[in-house]
mmCIF file of C-alpha atoms in Angstrom:
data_model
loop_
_atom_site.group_PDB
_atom_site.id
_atom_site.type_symbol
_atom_site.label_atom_id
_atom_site.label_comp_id
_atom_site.label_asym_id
_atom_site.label_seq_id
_atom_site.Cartn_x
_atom_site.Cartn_y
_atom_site.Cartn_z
ATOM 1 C CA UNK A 1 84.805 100.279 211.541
ATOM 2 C CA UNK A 2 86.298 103.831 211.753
ATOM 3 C CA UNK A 3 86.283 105.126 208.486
ATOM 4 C CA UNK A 4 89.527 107.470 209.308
ATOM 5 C CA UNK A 5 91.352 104.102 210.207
ATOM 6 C CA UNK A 6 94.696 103.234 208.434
ATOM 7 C CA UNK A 7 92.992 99.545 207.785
ATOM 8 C CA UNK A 8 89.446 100.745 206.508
ATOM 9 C CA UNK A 9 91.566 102.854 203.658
ATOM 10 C CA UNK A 10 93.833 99.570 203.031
ATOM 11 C CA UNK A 11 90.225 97.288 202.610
ATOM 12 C CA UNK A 12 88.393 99.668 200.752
ATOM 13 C CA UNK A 13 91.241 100.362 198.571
ATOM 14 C CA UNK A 14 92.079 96.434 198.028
ATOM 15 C CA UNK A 15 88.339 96.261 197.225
ATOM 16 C CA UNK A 16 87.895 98.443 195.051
ATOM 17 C CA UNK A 17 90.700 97.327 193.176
ATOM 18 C CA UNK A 18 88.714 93.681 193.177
ATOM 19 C CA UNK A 19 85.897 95.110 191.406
ATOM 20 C CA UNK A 20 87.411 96.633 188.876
ATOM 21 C CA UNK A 21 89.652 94.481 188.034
ATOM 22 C CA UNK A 22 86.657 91.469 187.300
ATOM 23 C CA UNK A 23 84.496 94.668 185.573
ATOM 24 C CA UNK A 24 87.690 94.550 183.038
ATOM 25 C CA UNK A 25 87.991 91.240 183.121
ATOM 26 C CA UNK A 26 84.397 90.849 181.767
ATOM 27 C CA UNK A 27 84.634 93.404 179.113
ATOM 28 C CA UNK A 28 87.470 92.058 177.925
ATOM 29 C CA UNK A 29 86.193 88.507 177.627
ATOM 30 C CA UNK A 30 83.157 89.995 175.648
ATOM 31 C CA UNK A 31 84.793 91.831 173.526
ATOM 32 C CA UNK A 32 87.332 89.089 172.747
ATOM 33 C CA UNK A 33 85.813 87.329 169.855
ATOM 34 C CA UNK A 34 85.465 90.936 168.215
ATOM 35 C CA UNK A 35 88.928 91.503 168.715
ATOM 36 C CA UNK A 36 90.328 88.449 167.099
ATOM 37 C CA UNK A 37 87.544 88.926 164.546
ATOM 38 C CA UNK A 38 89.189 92.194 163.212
ATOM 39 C CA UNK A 39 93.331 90.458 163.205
ATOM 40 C CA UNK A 40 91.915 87.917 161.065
ATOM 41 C CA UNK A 41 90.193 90.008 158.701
ATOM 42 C CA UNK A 42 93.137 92.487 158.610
ATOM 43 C CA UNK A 43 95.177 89.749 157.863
ATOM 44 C CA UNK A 44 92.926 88.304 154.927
ATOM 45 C CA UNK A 45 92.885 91.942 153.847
ATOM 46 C CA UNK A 46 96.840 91.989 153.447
ATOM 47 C CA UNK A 47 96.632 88.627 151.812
ATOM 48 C CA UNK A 48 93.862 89.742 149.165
ATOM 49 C CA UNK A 49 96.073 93.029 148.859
ATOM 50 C CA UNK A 50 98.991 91.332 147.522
ATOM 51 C CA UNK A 51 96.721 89.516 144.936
ATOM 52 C CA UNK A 52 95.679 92.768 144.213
ATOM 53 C CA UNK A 53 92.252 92.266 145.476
ATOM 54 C CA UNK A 54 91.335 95.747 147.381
ATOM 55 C CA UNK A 55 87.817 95.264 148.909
ATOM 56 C CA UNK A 56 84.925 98.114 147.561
ATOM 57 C CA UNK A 57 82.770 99.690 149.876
ATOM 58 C CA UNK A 58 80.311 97.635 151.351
ATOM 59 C CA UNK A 59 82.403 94.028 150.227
ATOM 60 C CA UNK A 60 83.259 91.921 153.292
ATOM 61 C CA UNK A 61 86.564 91.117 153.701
ATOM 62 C CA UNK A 62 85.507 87.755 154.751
ATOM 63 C CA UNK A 63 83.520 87.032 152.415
ATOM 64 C CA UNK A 64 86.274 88.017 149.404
ATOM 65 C CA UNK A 65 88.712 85.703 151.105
ATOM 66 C CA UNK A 66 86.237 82.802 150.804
ATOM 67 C CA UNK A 67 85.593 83.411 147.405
ATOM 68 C CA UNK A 68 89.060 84.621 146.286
ATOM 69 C CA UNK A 69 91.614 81.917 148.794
ATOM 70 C CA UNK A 70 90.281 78.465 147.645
ATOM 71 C CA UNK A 71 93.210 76.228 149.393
ATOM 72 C CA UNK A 72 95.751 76.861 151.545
ATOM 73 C CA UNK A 73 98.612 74.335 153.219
ATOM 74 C CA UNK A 74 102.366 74.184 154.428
ATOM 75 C CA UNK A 75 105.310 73.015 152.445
ATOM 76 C CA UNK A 76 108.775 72.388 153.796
ATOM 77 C CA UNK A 77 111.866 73.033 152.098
ATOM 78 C CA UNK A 78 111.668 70.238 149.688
ATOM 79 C CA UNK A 79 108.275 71.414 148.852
ATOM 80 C CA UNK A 80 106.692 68.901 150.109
ATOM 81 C CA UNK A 81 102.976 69.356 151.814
ATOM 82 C CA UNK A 82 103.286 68.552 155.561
ATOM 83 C CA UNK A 83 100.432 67.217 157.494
ATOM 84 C CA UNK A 84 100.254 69.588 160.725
ATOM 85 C CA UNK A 85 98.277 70.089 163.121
ATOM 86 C CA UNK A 86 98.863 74.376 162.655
ATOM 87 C CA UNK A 87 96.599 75.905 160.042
ATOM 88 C CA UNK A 88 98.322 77.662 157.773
ATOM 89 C CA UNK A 89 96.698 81.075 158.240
ATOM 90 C CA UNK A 90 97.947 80.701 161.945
ATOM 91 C CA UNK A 91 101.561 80.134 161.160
ATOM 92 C CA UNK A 92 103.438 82.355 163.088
ATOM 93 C CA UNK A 93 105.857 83.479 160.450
ATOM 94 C CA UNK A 94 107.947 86.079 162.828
ATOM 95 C CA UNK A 95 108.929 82.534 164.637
ATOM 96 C CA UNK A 96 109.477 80.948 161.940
ATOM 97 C CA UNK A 97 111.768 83.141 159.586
ATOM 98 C CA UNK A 98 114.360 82.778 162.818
ATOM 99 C CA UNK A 99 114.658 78.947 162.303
ATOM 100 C CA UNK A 100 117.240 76.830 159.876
ATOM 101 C CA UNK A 101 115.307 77.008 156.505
ATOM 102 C CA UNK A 102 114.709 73.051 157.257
ATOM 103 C CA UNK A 103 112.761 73.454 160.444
ATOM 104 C CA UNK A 104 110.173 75.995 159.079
ATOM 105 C CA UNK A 105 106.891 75.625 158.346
ATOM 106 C CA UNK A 106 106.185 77.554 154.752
ATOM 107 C CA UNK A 107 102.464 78.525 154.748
ATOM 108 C CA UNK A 108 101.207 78.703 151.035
ATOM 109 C CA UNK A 109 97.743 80.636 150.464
ATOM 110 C CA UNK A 110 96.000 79.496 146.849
ATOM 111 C CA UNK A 111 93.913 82.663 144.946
ATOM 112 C CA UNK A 112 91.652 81.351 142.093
ATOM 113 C CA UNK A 113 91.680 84.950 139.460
ATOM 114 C CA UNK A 114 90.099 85.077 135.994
ATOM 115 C CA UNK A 115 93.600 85.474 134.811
ATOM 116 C CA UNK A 116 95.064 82.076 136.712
ATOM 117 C CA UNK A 117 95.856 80.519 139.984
ATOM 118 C CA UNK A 118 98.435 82.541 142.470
ATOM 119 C CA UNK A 119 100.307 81.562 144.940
ATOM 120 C CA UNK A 120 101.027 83.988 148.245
ATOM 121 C CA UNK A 121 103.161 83.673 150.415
ATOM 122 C CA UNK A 122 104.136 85.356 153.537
ATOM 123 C CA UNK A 123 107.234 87.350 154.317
ATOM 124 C CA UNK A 124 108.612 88.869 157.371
ATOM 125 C CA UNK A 125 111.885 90.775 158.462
ATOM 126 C CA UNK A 126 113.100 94.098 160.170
ATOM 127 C CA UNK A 127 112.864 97.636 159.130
ATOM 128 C CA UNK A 128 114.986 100.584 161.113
ATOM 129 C CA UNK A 129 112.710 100.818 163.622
ATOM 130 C CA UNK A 130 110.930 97.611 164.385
ATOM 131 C CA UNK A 131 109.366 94.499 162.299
ATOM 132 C CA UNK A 132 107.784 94.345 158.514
ATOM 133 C CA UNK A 133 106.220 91.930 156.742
ATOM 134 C CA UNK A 134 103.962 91.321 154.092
ATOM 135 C CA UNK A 135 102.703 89.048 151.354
ATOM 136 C CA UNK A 136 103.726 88.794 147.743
ATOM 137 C CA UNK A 137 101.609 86.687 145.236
ATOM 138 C CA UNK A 138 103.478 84.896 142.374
ATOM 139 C CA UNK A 139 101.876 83.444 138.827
ATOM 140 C CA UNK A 140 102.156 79.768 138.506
ATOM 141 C CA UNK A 141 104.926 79.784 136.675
ATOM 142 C CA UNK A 142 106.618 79.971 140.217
ATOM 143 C CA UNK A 143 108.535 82.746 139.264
ATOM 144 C CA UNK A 144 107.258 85.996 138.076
ATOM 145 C CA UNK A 145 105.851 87.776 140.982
ATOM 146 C CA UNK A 146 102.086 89.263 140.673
ATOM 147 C CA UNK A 147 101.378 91.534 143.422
ATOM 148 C CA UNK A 148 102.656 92.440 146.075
ATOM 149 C CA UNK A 149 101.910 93.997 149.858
ATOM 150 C CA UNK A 150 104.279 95.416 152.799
ATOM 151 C CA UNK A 151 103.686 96.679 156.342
ATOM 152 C CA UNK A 152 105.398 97.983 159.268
ATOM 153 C CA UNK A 153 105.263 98.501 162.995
ATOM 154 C CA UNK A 154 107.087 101.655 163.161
ATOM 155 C CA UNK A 155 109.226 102.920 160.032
ATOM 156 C CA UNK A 156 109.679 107.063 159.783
ATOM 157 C CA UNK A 157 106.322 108.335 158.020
ATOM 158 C CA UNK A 158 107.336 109.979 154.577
ATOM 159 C CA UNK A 159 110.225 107.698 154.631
ATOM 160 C CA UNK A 160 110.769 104.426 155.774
ATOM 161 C CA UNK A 161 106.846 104.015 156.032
ATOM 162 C CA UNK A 162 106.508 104.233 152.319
ATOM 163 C CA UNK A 163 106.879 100.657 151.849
ATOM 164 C CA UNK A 164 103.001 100.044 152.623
ATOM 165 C CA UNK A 165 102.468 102.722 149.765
ATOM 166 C CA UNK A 166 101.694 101.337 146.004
ATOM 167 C CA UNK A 167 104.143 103.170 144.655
ATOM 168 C CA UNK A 168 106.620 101.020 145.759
ATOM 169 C CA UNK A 169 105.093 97.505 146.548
ATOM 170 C CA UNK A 170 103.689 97.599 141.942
ATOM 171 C CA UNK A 171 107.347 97.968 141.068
ATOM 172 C CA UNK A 172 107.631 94.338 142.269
ATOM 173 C CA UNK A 173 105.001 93.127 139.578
ATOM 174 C CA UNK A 174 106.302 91.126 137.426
ATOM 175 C CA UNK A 175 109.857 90.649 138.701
ATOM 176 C CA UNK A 176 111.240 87.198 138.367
ATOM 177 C CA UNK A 177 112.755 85.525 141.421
ATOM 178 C CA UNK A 178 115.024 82.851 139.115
ATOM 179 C CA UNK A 179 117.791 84.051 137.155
ATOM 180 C CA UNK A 180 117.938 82.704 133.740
ATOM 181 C CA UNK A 181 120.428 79.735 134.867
ATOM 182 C CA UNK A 182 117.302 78.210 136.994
ATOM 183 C CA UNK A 183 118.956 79.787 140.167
ATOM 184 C CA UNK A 184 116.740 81.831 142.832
ATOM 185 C CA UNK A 185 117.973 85.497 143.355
ATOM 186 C CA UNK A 186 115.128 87.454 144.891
ATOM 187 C CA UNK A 187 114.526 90.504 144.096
ATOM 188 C CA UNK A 188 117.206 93.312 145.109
ATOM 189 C CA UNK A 189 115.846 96.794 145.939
ATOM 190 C CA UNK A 190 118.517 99.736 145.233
ATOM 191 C CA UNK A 191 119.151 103.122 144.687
ATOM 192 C CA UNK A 192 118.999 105.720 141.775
ATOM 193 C CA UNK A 193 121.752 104.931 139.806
ATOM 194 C CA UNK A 194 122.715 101.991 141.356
ATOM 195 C CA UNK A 195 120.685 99.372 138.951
ATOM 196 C CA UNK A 196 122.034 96.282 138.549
ATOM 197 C CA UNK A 197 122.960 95.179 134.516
ATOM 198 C CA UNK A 198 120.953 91.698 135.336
ATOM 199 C CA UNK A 199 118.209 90.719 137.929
ATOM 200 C CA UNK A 200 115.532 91.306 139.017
ATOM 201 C CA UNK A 201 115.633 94.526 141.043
ATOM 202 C CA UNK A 202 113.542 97.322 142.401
ATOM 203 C CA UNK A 203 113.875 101.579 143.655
ATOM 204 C CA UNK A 204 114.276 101.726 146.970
ATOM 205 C CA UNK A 205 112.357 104.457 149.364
ATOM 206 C CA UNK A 206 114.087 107.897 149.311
ATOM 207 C CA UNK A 207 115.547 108.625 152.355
ATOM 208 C CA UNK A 208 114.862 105.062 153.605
ATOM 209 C CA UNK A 209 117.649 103.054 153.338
ATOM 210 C CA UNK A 210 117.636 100.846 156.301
ATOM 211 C CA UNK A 211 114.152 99.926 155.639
ATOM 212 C CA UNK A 212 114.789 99.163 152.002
ATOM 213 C CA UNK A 213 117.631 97.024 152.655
ATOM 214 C CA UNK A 214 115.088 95.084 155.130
ATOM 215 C CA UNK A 215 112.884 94.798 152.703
ATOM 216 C CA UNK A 216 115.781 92.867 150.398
ATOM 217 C CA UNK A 217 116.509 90.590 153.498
ATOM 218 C CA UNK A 218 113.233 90.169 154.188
ATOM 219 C CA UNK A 219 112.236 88.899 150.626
ATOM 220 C CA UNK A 220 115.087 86.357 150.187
ATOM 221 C CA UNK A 221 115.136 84.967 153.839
ATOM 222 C CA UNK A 222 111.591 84.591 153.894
ATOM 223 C CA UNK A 223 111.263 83.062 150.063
ATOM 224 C CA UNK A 224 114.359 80.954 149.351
ATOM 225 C CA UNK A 225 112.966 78.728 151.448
ATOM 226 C CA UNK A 226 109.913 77.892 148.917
ATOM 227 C CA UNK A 227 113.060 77.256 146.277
ATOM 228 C CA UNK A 228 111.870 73.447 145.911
ATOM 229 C CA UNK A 229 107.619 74.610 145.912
ATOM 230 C CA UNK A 230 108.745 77.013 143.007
ATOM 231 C CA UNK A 231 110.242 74.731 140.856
ATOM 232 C CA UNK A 232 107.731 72.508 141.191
ATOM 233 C CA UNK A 233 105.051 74.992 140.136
ATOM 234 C CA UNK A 234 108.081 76.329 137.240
ATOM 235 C CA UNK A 235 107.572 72.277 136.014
ATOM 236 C CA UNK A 236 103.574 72.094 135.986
ATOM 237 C CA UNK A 237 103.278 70.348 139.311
ATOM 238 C CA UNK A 238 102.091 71.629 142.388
ATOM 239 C CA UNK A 239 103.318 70.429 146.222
ATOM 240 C CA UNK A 240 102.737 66.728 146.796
ATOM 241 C CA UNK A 241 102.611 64.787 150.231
#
């Protein structure tokens, strides 16, 4: 075949395009397991993180969220458990925050500390820019909130990106989601001088409004759906089938 040809260009092209594209193929499928490897452990690591848990060099992540996360299952809004065939630590909450409060599935993560069971549970919503989420651990009193962790996709570094910081996420320790009529009210995050005379409430970021306000959506769509599991907890009993 003449080399200089129109059609030897086009096969050697389409070709070589063929090869590559398996050689890809292949690396990707071996590194694959690695991959999904490191989103679960980042994910354990942002569940331990709002249980305050913050692995030392040389822990394994893994291995702190076997010995830390003793139980985990999904409620529904009557905080009931629900047999499903999901595990709860593959719940895709993003999907789920966007559904009636009765259609969700409400993953609930159990952390066994020398100072008592917590329960964590995950929250997501939108920042200015893009999504957030995070986890926030509660006492099991079902109310007063232990730890808590955010993250973002793409809020403004120095402002809106301060949520992952622990200067903001500790002001949420010990904040009670019930007011003191037995009523949930989240947790509302404002500015300097704009404190609320009751509730539980929070500073927001400095020149990150938007993202602070998500943050406030984010905490009472995600968790006023656990109402029922909370006042189960608030009574001494945990979710029953």
């Amino acid at each position: 075949m003449n080399r200089q040809s129109n059609l030897y260009t086009v096969i050697y092209s389409v070709v070589l395009v063929l090869i590559v594209g398996v050689v890809l193929s292949v690396v990707y499928q071996a590194l694959r397991p690695k991959q999904e490897e490191n989103i679960s452990n980042d994910t354990k690591r942002q569940i331990l993180a709002a249980a305050l848990i913050i692995p030392e060099n040389g822990q394994s992540v893994s291995d702190l969220y076997a010995k830390y996360i003793t139980d985990s299952f999904i409620v529904n809004e009557e905080g009931q458990k629900v047999d499903s065939n999901v595990d709860p630590f593959d719940v895709n909450v993003s999907l789920e925050v966007k559904k009636p409060a009765n259609e969700r599935l409400l993953p609930v993560f159990v952390c066994n500390l020398d100072n008592g069971v917590k329960y964590i549970i995950p929250v997501y919503g939108a920042g200015l820019w893009g999504p957030i989420w995070g986890y926030i651990a509660f006492d099991n009193n079902g109310d007063t909130i232990y730890g808590a962790y955010f993250a973002h996709q793409g809020e403004t570094p120095g402002l809106g990106a301060e949520i992952e910081k622990p200067a903001f996420s500790s002001q949420f320790q010990g904040k009670d989601i019930f007011n003191e009529q037995g009523d949930f009210q989240s947790v509302l995050v404002v500015k300097n001088g704009q404190e609320p005379a009751s509730g539980a409430w929070v500073h927001a970021i400095s020149g990150g409004t938007i993202t602070s306000q998500g943050v406030q959506r984010m905490l009472s769509n995600s968790l006023e759906p656990y109402t029922a599991f909370f006042k189960n907890l608030k009574q001494g009993k945990e979710a029953q089938k």
